[in-house]
Amino acid sequence: MSVIEVRGRRPLKGELIVQGSKNAVLPMMAASVLNKGITVIDNVPGIQDVFCMMGILDSLGCCCALHKHRLQIDASGLCGASISRCDMEAMRSSILLLGPLLGRLGEAAVYEPGGCMIGKRPIDLHLMALKRLGAAVEEGGEGKPLTARAGRLSGAMVEFPYPSVGATENAICAAVAASGRTVLTGCAREPEIEELCRFLTAMGASIRGAGSRVITIEGGLALHDCHYRAGGDRIVAGTYLLAAAGTGGEIVLTGAGARELCPVLCVLKRLGGFLYEEEGLLFFKSQGRPAALTAVTGPHPGFPTDLQSVLMAVLSVADGESAVRETVFESRFATVGELVKLGADIALSGDTARIRGLGCLKGASVEAKDLRGGAALAVAGLLADGATRISGCGHIMRGYEDICRDLACLGASIAWR
Ligand code: UD1
C-alpha cells in the first residue's frame, strides 16, 4: 500500500473531521514519562510516527495501548534510559525523550535522531538547554551514544538564539522535573508548544507564558495521572485547505482551529478564497484560479515550512508568477524535481523557488521524498490532467492517517494501489 494513484481536475467538495495533531501528540507522549503513572491522550492519530513512539516507550519499560484514537501510557514501569540507534533513527521526534528521561531518571543515552532529510537538523540547542539545567552531556561520536546525566536538574535561565520547536519542548519537560524556577527566553511559539504546556499543566506542572517568547516554569512539583484531548492537526488541515484552493473547491473542516491556522488562512485569502469559522467549523470556498503570490516560511506565526511544498504545488497552477522562500530548513526543496515531472515550471535559486503558474499539470509517476513533500505530490496530482502515481508513500503515512480516505471523502479520485 505504498503507491497512491490520483486522477485530477475535480474540485474538492465536502466535509471532513481533521485528525489529531502529530506534532502535538509526539511531545506529549515523550513528556508522559515524567509521570510515574498513567496518562491518557484522546484524539491521537493512527500514524506511523505515533506507532514508532509507542514502540520506543514500550522498549523503555512503559506500557502503551492505542484504541480508537485513545492512547494510554503507563509509565510506572519505566526502567530504561537508553534508546537504541535503530529506534532513534526511525524518526526525528525520538530526541524529544531526552529531556523527559533525564528529568525522570537522571540519565539518558541516545543517538542522533533520524527523520525527513530536509536539512542538517542538529541538536545543539537541545543540548545547550539541558546543560544550562545542570546536565553533564558527553557527545558520543562514531557509533557511540550521546549520554546525559544529572543527579537532579536545577532551574536556570536559558536563552535560545533561535526558536527551535523541539529544543523548546525538551527544555520545558526537563524544567518541569528540575528543582526551582526556570525561565526560557527566545522560545518557539508554535501552537504545539502551548498544547504541551496545557498537557503538562493538566499533569500538575506550573508553567506560565506558553505561546510567548518567554516561558517560566516552577519545577519539581509532584505530577499526577491526567487525561487530555489533543487538538486537530493544523498541517493536515492546511494541506486540504490548500488543495481546495488549487482545485477551485469548497470544503468544511471540523476540529481545526482558525487561531492555530492563522498564517495559512492569510495565504488562502491571498490565493483568492472566502473563509469563515463558526462553532468549531472552518468553511473555505475558492473564488476561482489561485492568484500568484510571494510567501516566506518562518517560525510561528510565520507561514509553516511544513506546508511550503504543498503551497508550491498549488502555485504551479496559479495565475501568474510566484516566489516561495524557505528560511527554516536549508534543503527542503527535494519535491521540486517531482513537481517538475508533473509539468510544473519551477526554478530554484538558493533559498527561493520561482514558480510560473500554468493552466494545469500533467499526470506522471513521481516519488515522495519526505512526509510533507509526499502530501504535496498528492495535491499536485489533484491539479493534473490524467493519472498521477506516487511511490514512496511510507513517508506520507508517518503523518497522515489516511490521505486517500480524507481526500476521497472530499470528492477526489484517489486510492491506494
Ligand atoms: C518541528 C516539527 C516539524 C517542523 C519544524 C519547524 C515536530 C515533531 N516537528 O521540528 O514538523 O517542520 O518544527 O516548524 O514538531 N535547529 C538547530 N539546532 C537545534 C535544533 C534546531 O540549528 O538544536 C535548526 C534546524 O536545523 C532547523 C530549525 O532550527 O533549521 C528549526 O528546527 P526545529 O524548530 O527544531 O524543528 P523540529 O523541532 O525538528
Coordinates of C-alpha atoms in Angstrom, one line a residue, residues 105-326:
L105 CA 15.7 9.0 35.8
G106 CA 18.6 11.5 36.0
E107 CA 20.2 10.0 32.9
A108 CA 19.6 9.2 29.2
A109 CA 21.6 7.7 26.4
V110 CA 20.6 8.5 22.8
Y111 CA 21.9 8.6 19.2
E112 CA 21.5 11.2 16.6
P113 CA 17.8 11.3 15.6
G114 CA 16.6 10.4 12.1
G115 CA 13.6 11.9 10.3
C116 CA 13.0 13.6 7.0
M117 CA 16.1 14.7 5.1
I118 CA 15.2 18.3 4.9
G119 CA 18.4 19.9 6.3
K120 CA 21.2 19.4 8.7
R121 CA 18.9 19.3 11.7
P122 CA 21.5 19.5 14.5
I123 CA 20.5 19.1 18.2
D124 CA 22.9 21.7 19.7
L125 CA 20.1 23.9 21.1
H126 CA 18.5 20.9 22.8
L127 CA 21.9 20.1 24.5
M128 CA 22.6 23.7 25.3
A129 CA 19.3 24.0 27.3
L130 CA 19.8 20.7 29.1
K131 CA 23.4 21.7 30.1
R132 CA 22.1 25.0 31.4
L133 CA 19.7 23.0 33.6
G134 CA 22.7 21.1 35.0
A135 CA 23.1 18.0 32.8
A136 CA 26.5 16.7 32.0
V137 CA 26.5 15.8 28.4
E138 CA 29.0 13.5 26.7
E139 CA 28.7 13.6 22.9
G140 CA 29.1 10.0 21.6
G141 CA 30.7 10.3 18.1
E142 CA 31.3 7.4 15.8
G143 CA 28.9 4.5 16.8
K144 CA 28.7 5.6 20.4
P145 CA 25.6 7.1 22.1
L146 CA 25.4 10.6 23.5
T147 CA 24.9 10.4 27.3
A148 CA 23.4 13.0 29.6
R149 CA 23.5 12.8 33.4
A150 CA 22.3 14.9 36.2
G151 CA 21.8 13.9 39.8
R152 CA 18.9 16.4 39.9
L153 CA 18.3 19.1 37.3
S154 CA 18.0 22.6 38.7
G155 CA 16.1 25.6 37.4
A156 CA 18.1 28.1 35.4
M157 CA 17.8 30.9 32.8
V158 CA 18.0 29.6 29.3
E159 CA 18.1 31.8 26.2
F160 CA 17.5 30.2 22.8
P161 CA 19.3 32.1 19.9
Y162 CA 16.8 30.5 17.5
P163 CA 13.2 29.4 18.4
S164 CA 13.6 25.7 17.8
V165 CA 10.4 23.8 18.4
G166 CA 12.0 20.6 19.6
A167 CA 14.6 22.3 21.8
T168 CA 11.9 24.4 23.5
E169 CA 9.9 21.2 24.1
N170 CA 12.8 19.3 25.5
A171 CA 13.7 22.2 27.8
I172 CA 10.2 22.6 29.1
C173 CA 10.0 18.9 30.0
A174 CA 13.4 19.0 31.7
A175 CA 12.5 22.2 33.6
V176 CA 9.2 20.7 34.9
A177 CA 11.3 18.0 36.6
A178 CA 14.1 20.4 37.7
S179 CA 14.1 21.9 41.2
G180 CA 13.2 25.6 41.3
R181 CA 12.4 28.2 38.7
T182 CA 13.4 28.1 35.0
V183 CA 13.0 31.0 32.7
L184 CA 13.2 30.1 29.0
T185 CA 13.6 33.0 26.6
G186 CA 13.6 33.1 22.8
C187 CA 11.2 30.2 22.8
A188 CA 9.4 28.8 19.8
R189 CA 5.7 30.0 19.7
E190 CA 4.2 27.1 17.7
P191 CA 0.7 26.1 18.9
E192 CA 2.1 22.7 19.7
I193 CA 4.3 24.3 22.4
E194 CA 1.1 25.7 24.0
E195 CA -0.5 22.3 23.8
L196 CA 2.4 20.6 25.5
C197 CA 2.3 23.2 28.3
R198 CA -1.5 22.7 28.7
F199 CA -0.9 18.9 28.9
L200 CA 1.9 19.3 31.5
T201 CA -0.3 21.7 33.5
A202 CA -3.1 19.1 33.5
M203 CA -0.4 16.7 34.9
G204 CA 0.3 19.1 37.8
A205 CA 3.2 21.3 36.4
S206 CA 3.3 25.1 36.8
I207 CA 4.0 26.9 33.5
R208 CA 3.4 30.5 32.5
G209 CA 3.9 32.2 29.2
A210 CA 3.3 29.3 26.8
G211 CA 2.8 30.7 23.3
S212 CA 5.1 33.7 24.0
R213 CA 8.8 34.1 23.7
V214 CA 9.3 33.8 27.5
I215 CA 8.1 30.7 29.4
T216 CA 8.5 30.4 33.1
I217 CA 8.4 27.0 34.9
E218 CA 8.2 26.4 38.6
G219 CA 9.8 22.9 38.6
G220 CA 9.9 19.9 40.9
L221 CA 6.1 19.8 41.7
A222 CA 4.6 16.4 42.2
L223 CA 2.9 15.2 38.9
H224 CA -0.1 13.0 38.7
D225 CA -2.2 11.0 36.2
C226 CA -4.0 13.0 33.6
H227 CA -6.5 12.7 30.8
Y228 CA -6.0 15.1 27.9
R229 CA -7.6 15.6 24.4
A230 CA -5.2 16.7 21.7
G231 CA -6.2 19.3 19.2
G232 CA -6.6 18.9 15.4
D233 CA -3.6 18.8 13.1
R234 CA -3.1 22.3 11.6
I235 CA -0.7 21.0 8.9
V236 CA -3.1 18.3 7.8
A237 CA -6.0 20.9 7.8
G238 CA -3.7 23.3 5.8
T239 CA -2.9 20.6 3.3
Y240 CA -6.6 20.0 2.5
L241 CA -7.5 23.8 2.5
L242 CA -4.7 24.5 0.1
A243 CA -5.8 21.5 -2.1
A244 CA -9.3 23.1 -2.1
A245 CA -7.8 26.4 -3.2
G246 CA -5.9 24.7 -6.0
T247 CA -8.8 22.7 -7.3
G248 CA -11.4 25.6 -7.1
G249 CA -13.2 23.7 -4.4
E250 CA -15.4 24.3 -1.4
I251 CA -14.8 22.4 1.9
V252 CA -15.8 22.4 5.6
L253 CA -13.3 21.2 8.2
T254 CA -14.1 20.2 11.8
G255 CA -11.5 20.0 14.5
A256 CA -9.0 22.6 13.1
G257 CA -8.7 25.9 14.9
A258 CA -8.6 29.1 12.9
R259 CA -6.2 30.6 15.5
E260 CA -3.6 27.9 15.0
L261 CA -4.1 28.1 11.2
C262 CA -3.8 31.9 11.1
P263 CA -0.7 32.2 8.9
V264 CA -2.2 29.6 6.5
L265 CA -5.6 31.3 6.4
C266 CA -3.8 34.6 5.4
V267 CA -2.2 32.9 2.4
L268 CA -5.5 31.2 1.5
K269 CA -7.2 34.6 1.4
R270 CA -4.4 35.9 -0.9
L271 CA -4.8 32.9 -3.2
G272 CA -8.4 34.1 -3.6
G273 CA -10.7 32.2 -1.2
F274 CA -13.6 33.0 1.1
L275 CA -13.2 31.8 4.6
Y276 CA -15.1 31.8 7.8
E277 CA -15.2 30.0 11.1
E278 CA -18.3 29.2 13.1
E279 CA -18.7 26.9 16.2
G280 CA -15.6 24.9 15.5
L281 CA -16.2 24.6 11.8
L282 CA -14.0 26.1 9.2
F283 CA -15.6 26.9 5.8
F284 CA -13.5 27.6 2.7
K285 CA -14.7 28.4 -0.8
S286 CA -12.3 29.1 -3.6
Q287 CA -13.0 32.1 -5.8
G288 CA -11.5 30.6 -9.0
R289 CA -8.0 30.0 -10.2
P290 CA -5.5 30.8 -7.4
A291 CA -3.7 34.1 -7.6
A292 CA 0.1 34.2 -7.7
L293 CA 1.8 35.4 -4.6
T294 CA 5.1 35.7 -2.7
A295 CA 5.5 33.7 0.6
V296 CA 8.2 33.2 3.1
T297 CA 8.3 30.3 5.6
G298 CA 9.3 31.1 9.1
P299 CA 8.8 30.1 12.8
H300 CA 5.3 30.6 14.0
P301 CA 3.4 32.9 13.4
G302 CA 5.2 32.7 10.0
F303 CA 4.0 30.5 7.2
P304 CA 4.8 26.9 8.3
T305 CA 7.7 25.3 6.5
D306 CA 5.7 22.0 6.6
L307 CA 3.3 23.5 4.1
Q308 CA 5.9 25.0 1.8
S309 CA 5.8 22.2 -0.8
V310 CA 2.0 21.9 -0.7
L311 CA 1.8 25.7 -1.4
M312 CA 4.3 25.3 -4.3
A313 CA 2.1 22.6 -5.8
V314 CA -0.9 25.0 -5.7
L315 CA 1.1 27.9 -7.1
S316 CA 2.1 25.7 -10.0
V317 CA -1.4 26.3 -11.4
A318 CA -1.7 30.0 -10.2
D319 CA -2.5 32.9 -12.4
G320 CA 1.0 34.5 -12.8
E321 CA 4.5 34.2 -11.3
S322 CA 5.0 33.3 -7.6
A323 CA 8.0 33.1 -5.3
V324 CA 8.4 31.0 -2.2
R325 CA 11.4 31.5 0.1
E326 CA 12.3 28.8 2.6

